[in-house]
Amino acid sequence: MRVLVVGGAGYIGSHAVRELAKEGNDVVVLDALYTGHRKAVDPKAKFYQGDIENTFLVSKILRDEKIDAVMHFAAYSLVPESVKKPLKYYDNNVTGMISLLKAMNDAQVKYLIFSSSAATYGIPKKLPITEDTPLDPINPYGETKVMMEMIMHWADKADGIKSIALRYFNVAGASSDGKIGEDHHPETHLIPNILRSAISGDGKFTIFGDDYNTKDGTNVRDYVQVEDLIDAHILALKHLMQTNKSDVFNLGTAHGYSNLEILKSAKKVTGIDIPYTMGPRRGGDPDSLVADSTKARSVLSWKPKHENVDTVIATAWKWHKNHPNGYADI
Amino acid sequence: MRVLVVGGAGYIGSHAVRELAKEGNDVVVLDALYTGHRKAVDPKAKFYQGDIENTFLVSKILRDEKIDAVMHFAAYSLVPESVKKPLKYYDNNVTGMISLLKAMNDAQVKYLIFSSSAATYGIPKKLPITEDTPLDPINPYGETKVMMEMIMHWADKADGIKSIALRYFNVAGASSDGKIGEDHHPETHLIPNILRSAISGDGKFTIFGDDYNTKDGTNVRDYVQVEDLIDAHILALKHLMQTNKSDVFNLGTAHGYSNLEILKSAKKVTGIDIPYTMGPRRGGDPDSLVADSTKARSVLSWKPKHENVDTVIATAWKWHKNHPNGYADI
């Protein structure tokens, strides 16, 4: 297969590029490098620097490279930033999706795998969260993902573009060989921040709130290892091309870990007594978010290898320990 | 006041331009002329031909013309076309709104009056429809209007752009002096199609379905006269600038007329026994759509002059009788 990975220089996209190439697919990457890293892109992939909103460019790449399917990872994803700069998010995410679908329609490329988010559910009334949980986002980031799914729905009905939306829970970890991993500026994710605190010992790592309605008062989240997540993407693409039917799947392990449990696991994995600060709530954080992943496991035969978060953190540690400054160390 | 009317060459926008100019405002028009008519634009207004998606151009006009407020009428609005070509609608409507708000933010223009739609409500469970009725659109056109309202909401919170969304019911009629009116290609609205049938006598005018759950089996709609509608826009703009608070209002008269009642009224107004065809349902038409317009009447002191549909049709007839080919006759 010839697959275009849009956003293939980002954290999750770069893992997709490697796994797709490893399985023998021809991979083409389009990334504007606004937040992605050129060094994260597998050398086996062909690289174009460009913006998803450039419909003409995307369409030309789809035709020139004879692309069979697209994986779309090119969305901004920082919730607090989306609240401060919503137009930046609607522009890049929603306008970007419209542009991509127009280009796909123009080039007659009919398959799309899309990274959606558990943020589409907002604050769910029941746990675990199934795919039928009502979509009710509480911030612009989550809203953009709902809008993108809605637009995909109509592009299927009218134009026959078949797509699978994968609603991610908390993606974590790094490639098992330690060669690529997470490197965001700013870094807002829990595990990289804990591990950086382990390395620096500066105690600047903060947990935001210990008065949530959870087992120990800190937020509970569902961590899915990034290579497991990509396995699901490849399974989803095969499923989509076999069934020719659009669908949506949650991607989480269905195990919930509190922030303090993650910290404890990180201490065990690293052997370091990691300093941290207990801060107040930062607003907009639901108590608990845990996936019901039955559908992905049964329909896609997805079997995440990292069901215990210790092994997720172990892959992240391998990356951060050897690249304390991320891609600047490569 | 200096007001930019985006889509000022269209049916509703052109009436806004005239009324704003008549009240002594300086009016600037931006219209791409995809569906609008250059001849519909009041000569007192300054005209720019251009696309709302050209953020740079919009921003430049806002600055150069020292604009105080924007009225936005530049959205595609044909429901059946939106189902067939959803990406065209998401592109022009949603991407257009994002572009406009980015330009307003850039030029520090803080007031926006936006033409939303009763299509945001979908098939309402209760009548009349208040502004609190849940938004649940059933086609891409209605979805684009919901998305546009959501984006406006966050642009207010983050960037302080204050806006009023006016949810139109069925806009009808023409200017009272008969100089501008409705001229769509294709024409999908009931009243112009009835009046064209009155002129041509060709019997091609069709009513789609007489088995709805209404008084006579045909669809019931709430017709608001276009100059009354524009009065509400000007009242809304003044209200917005006084209160500095974003809001949403239904614009309908709260009177429901069935398609057969509209036909009967048109026969009375024109004195012609208008031929018509009774066809099957075309799908996607709710039985009845009638506004609760209490909020606009009380908060904005809006008093529509045309509470009886005969007088609405009389204004339309004055236009169509003298311009059977629309602006081609000017």
XYZ file of N, CA, C and O in Angstrom, chain A residues 30-98:
276
model
N 3.636 14.241 4.774
C 3.448 15.688 4.602
C 3.384 16.294 5.995
O 2.563 15.871 6.823
N 4.276 17.239 6.266
C 4.272 17.885 7.576
C 4.774 19.317 7.398
O 5.747 19.550 6.664
N 4.123 20.259 8.052
C 4.533 21.663 7.938
C 5.703 21.977 8.869
O 6.293 23.050 8.784
N 6.022 21.037 9.765
C 7.094 21.212 10.766
C 6.847 22.412 11.681
O 7.795 23.037 12.148
N 5.548 22.731 11.922
C 5.247 23.772 12.912
C 5.604 23.261 14.305
O 6.146 23.973 15.125
N 5.239 21.994 14.583
C 5.554 21.417 15.888
C 6.293 20.084 15.731
O 6.830 19.563 16.699
N 6.328 19.553 14.523
C 6.973 18.263 14.289
C 8.485 18.401 14.132
O 9.033 19.505 14.105
N 9.148 17.252 14.064
C 10.613 17.210 13.981
C 11.022 16.430 12.739
O 10.682 15.250 12.607
N 11.780 17.078 11.874
C 12.237 16.407 10.651
C 12.984 15.122 10.986
O 12.872 14.119 10.278
N 13.774 15.167 12.092
C 14.571 13.992 12.475
C 13.720 12.823 12.958
O 14.218 11.711 13.111
N 12.461 13.086 13.251
C 11.595 11.999 13.718
C 11.075 11.156 12.565
O 10.527 10.070 12.775
N 11.248 11.653 11.330
C 10.676 10.961 10.168
C 11.609 9.846 9.708
O 12.783 10.086 9.396
N 11.080 8.660 9.649
C 11.829 7.493 9.185
C 12.454 7.788 7.815
O 11.760 8.224 6.899
N 13.764 7.545 7.655
C 14.418 7.832 6.364
C 13.815 7.040 5.208
O 13.975 7.429 4.050
N 13.122 5.940 5.496
C 12.512 5.159 4.408
C 11.320 5.892 3.777
O 10.872 5.535 2.692
N 10.780 6.905 4.477
C 9.610 7.630 3.954
C 10.049 8.800 3.084
O 11.100 9.396 3.306
N 9.226 9.120 2.104
C 9.463 10.313 1.284
C 8.833 11.498 2.005
O 7.698 11.411 2.475
N 9.571 12.607 2.101
C 9.102 13.728 2.923
C 8.771 14.961 2.094
O 9.569 15.385 1.253
N 7.584 15.536 2.330
C 7.223 16.844 1.782
C 6.963 17.791 2.938
O 6.206 17.445 3.857
N 7.562 18.991 2.887
C 7.196 19.997 3.885
C 6.082 20.862 3.317
O 6.215 21.465 2.249
N 4.951 20.921 4.010
C 3.839 21.718 3.508
C 2.657 21.665 4.445
O 2.611 20.852 5.373
N 1.713 22.539 4.169
C 0.558 22.732 5.054
C -0.652 22.003 4.493
O -0.940 22.087 3.299
N -1.375 21.328 5.361
C -2.576 20.593 4.969
C -3.626 21.519 4.363
O -4.474 21.092 3.591
N -3.558 22.819 4.697
C -4.541 23.765 4.142
C -4.238 24.127 2.692
O -5.042 24.779 2.032
N -3.090 23.707 2.199
C -2.750 23.919 0.796
C -3.367 22.774 -0.012
O -2.719 21.779 -0.332
N -4.655 22.929 -0.335
C -5.412 21.859 -0.990
C -4.741 21.419 -2.288
O -4.681 20.229 -2.596
N -4.244 22.391 -3.037
C -3.605 22.075 -4.315
C -2.398 21.162 -4.112
O -2.235 20.154 -4.801
N -1.565 21.507 -3.125
C -0.374 20.701 -2.845
C -0.766 19.289 -2.412
O -0.201 18.300 -2.908
N -1.725 19.192 -1.502
C -2.134 17.871 -1.004
C -2.669 17.028 -2.161
O -2.319 15.854 -2.317
N -3.490 17.655 -2.997
C -4.066 16.931 -4.128
C -2.960 16.459 -5.086
O -2.985 15.326 -5.588
N -1.993 17.326 -5.321
C -0.884 16.976 -6.222
C -0.069 15.797 -5.664
O 0.279 14.870 -6.397
N 0.202 15.836 -4.363
C 0.943 14.727 -3.735
C 0.146 13.427 -3.855
O 0.683 12.372 -4.203
N -1.149 13.505 -3.575
C -1.995 12.303 -3.642
C -1.936 11.677 -5.040
O -1.854 10.453 -5.186
N -1.968 12.526 -6.070
C -1.929 12.030 -7.456
C -0.523 11.556 -7.828
O -0.347 10.436 -8.313
N 0.462 12.431 -7.610
C 1.835 12.112 -8.033
C 2.334 10.838 -7.362
O 3.042 10.037 -7.975
N 1.976 10.660 -6.101
C 2.490 9.521 -5.335
C 1.549 8.321 -5.401
O 1.780 7.317 -4.725
N 0.459 8.456 -6.162
C -0.502 7.351 -6.330
C -0.914 6.756 -4.970
O -0.822 5.542 -4.740
N -1.353 7.636 -4.080
C -1.675 7.252 -2.704
C -2.975 6.442 -2.644
O -3.956 6.774 -3.316
N -2.961 5.376 -1.838
C -4.150 4.548 -1.645
C -4.971 4.984 -0.439
O -6.193 4.833 -0.420
N -4.289 5.482 0.595
C -4.995 5.819 1.832
C -4.208 6.887 2.589
O -2.991 7.014 2.415
N -4.937 7.629 3.433
C -4.330 8.719 4.196
C -4.496 8.459 5.691
O -5.559 8.004 6.131
N -3.434 8.711 6.450
C -3.558 8.789 7.913
C -3.306 10.246 8.300
O -2.301 10.832 7.890
N -4.214 10.800 9.088
C -4.204 12.242 9.369
C -3.896 12.499 10.848
O -4.722 12.247 11.715
N -2.669 13.004 11.101
C -2.245 13.324 12.475
C -1.933 14.816 12.627
O -1.306 15.210 13.613
N -2.348 15.634 11.635
C -1.868 17.022 11.601
C -2.835 17.985 12.271
O -3.312 18.918 11.657
N -3.121 17.758 13.538
C -3.988 18.692 14.262
C -3.247 19.213 15.483
O -2.438 18.502 16.075
N -3.524 20.462 15.831
C -3.017 20.969 17.106
C -3.770 20.263 18.228
O -4.958 19.948 18.087
N -3.094 20.060 19.367
C -3.704 19.174 20.370
C -3.531 19.629 21.816
O -3.687 18.822 22.723
N -3.225 20.900 22.046
C -3.058 21.358 23.429
C -4.346 22.028 23.913
O -4.724 23.093 23.426
N -5.020 21.387 24.864
C -6.304 21.896 25.339
C -6.199 23.333 25.873
O -6.980 24.197 25.458
N -5.257 23.627 26.773
C -5.232 25.002 27.305
C -4.973 26.041 26.203
O -5.579 27.102 26.189
N -4.097 25.713 25.262
C -3.848 26.650 24.162
C -5.111 26.855 23.326
O -5.397 27.962 22.864
N -5.889 25.783 23.164
C -7.111 25.891 22.350
C -8.128 26.835 22.992
O -8.916 27.464 22.299
N -8.100 26.923 24.307
C -9.011 27.843 25.005
C -8.536 29.286 24.820
O -9.344 30.202 24.660
N -7.215 29.473 24.805
C -6.659 30.826 24.648
C -6.671 31.295 23.200
O -6.826 32.467 22.924
N -6.456 30.373 22.263
C -6.369 30.734 20.843
C -7.276 29.831 20.013
O -6.790 29.053 19.176
N -8.587 29.933 20.222
C -9.491 29.002 19.533
C -9.414 29.099 18.012
O -9.500 28.074 17.330
N -9.233 30.314 17.486
C -9.243 30.449 16.016
C -8.074 29.704 15.386
O -8.201 29.151 14.297
N -6.944 29.670 16.086
C -5.799 28.886 15.607
C -6.194 27.411 15.471
O -5.801 26.733 14.518
N -6.985 26.920 16.429
C -7.395 25.516 16.424
C -8.456 25.231 15.368
O -8.388 24.231 14.650
N -9.476 26.122 15.289
C -10.498 25.903 14.256
C -9.853 25.960 12.880
O -10.183 25.192 11.981
N -8.916 26.893 12.719
C -8.258 27.053 11.430
C -7.472 25.791 11.081
O -7.788 25.080 10.122
N -6.464 25.480 11.858
C -5.609 24.349 11.504
C -6.387 23.034 11.480
O -6.263 22.244 10.546
N -7.198 22.795 12.497
C -7.851 21.492 12.601
C -9.035 21.359 11.653
O -9.087 20.430 10.840
N -9.998 22.277 11.744
C -11.227 22.132 10.949
C -10.970 22.505 9.488
O -11.283 21.732 8.580
N -10.405 23.678 9.260
C -10.094 24.071 7.878
C -9.144 23.060 7.260
O -9.276 22.710 6.075
N -8.202 22.563 8.053
C -7.271 21.555 7.558
C -7.988 20.296 7.103
O -7.680 19.742 6.038
N -8.946 19.836 7.882
C -9.702 18.631 7.502
C -10.508 18.864 6.234
O -10.551 18.006 5.335
N -11.150 20.028 6.128
C -11.932 20.340 4.924
C -11.005 20.319 3.704
O -11.333 19.737 2.664
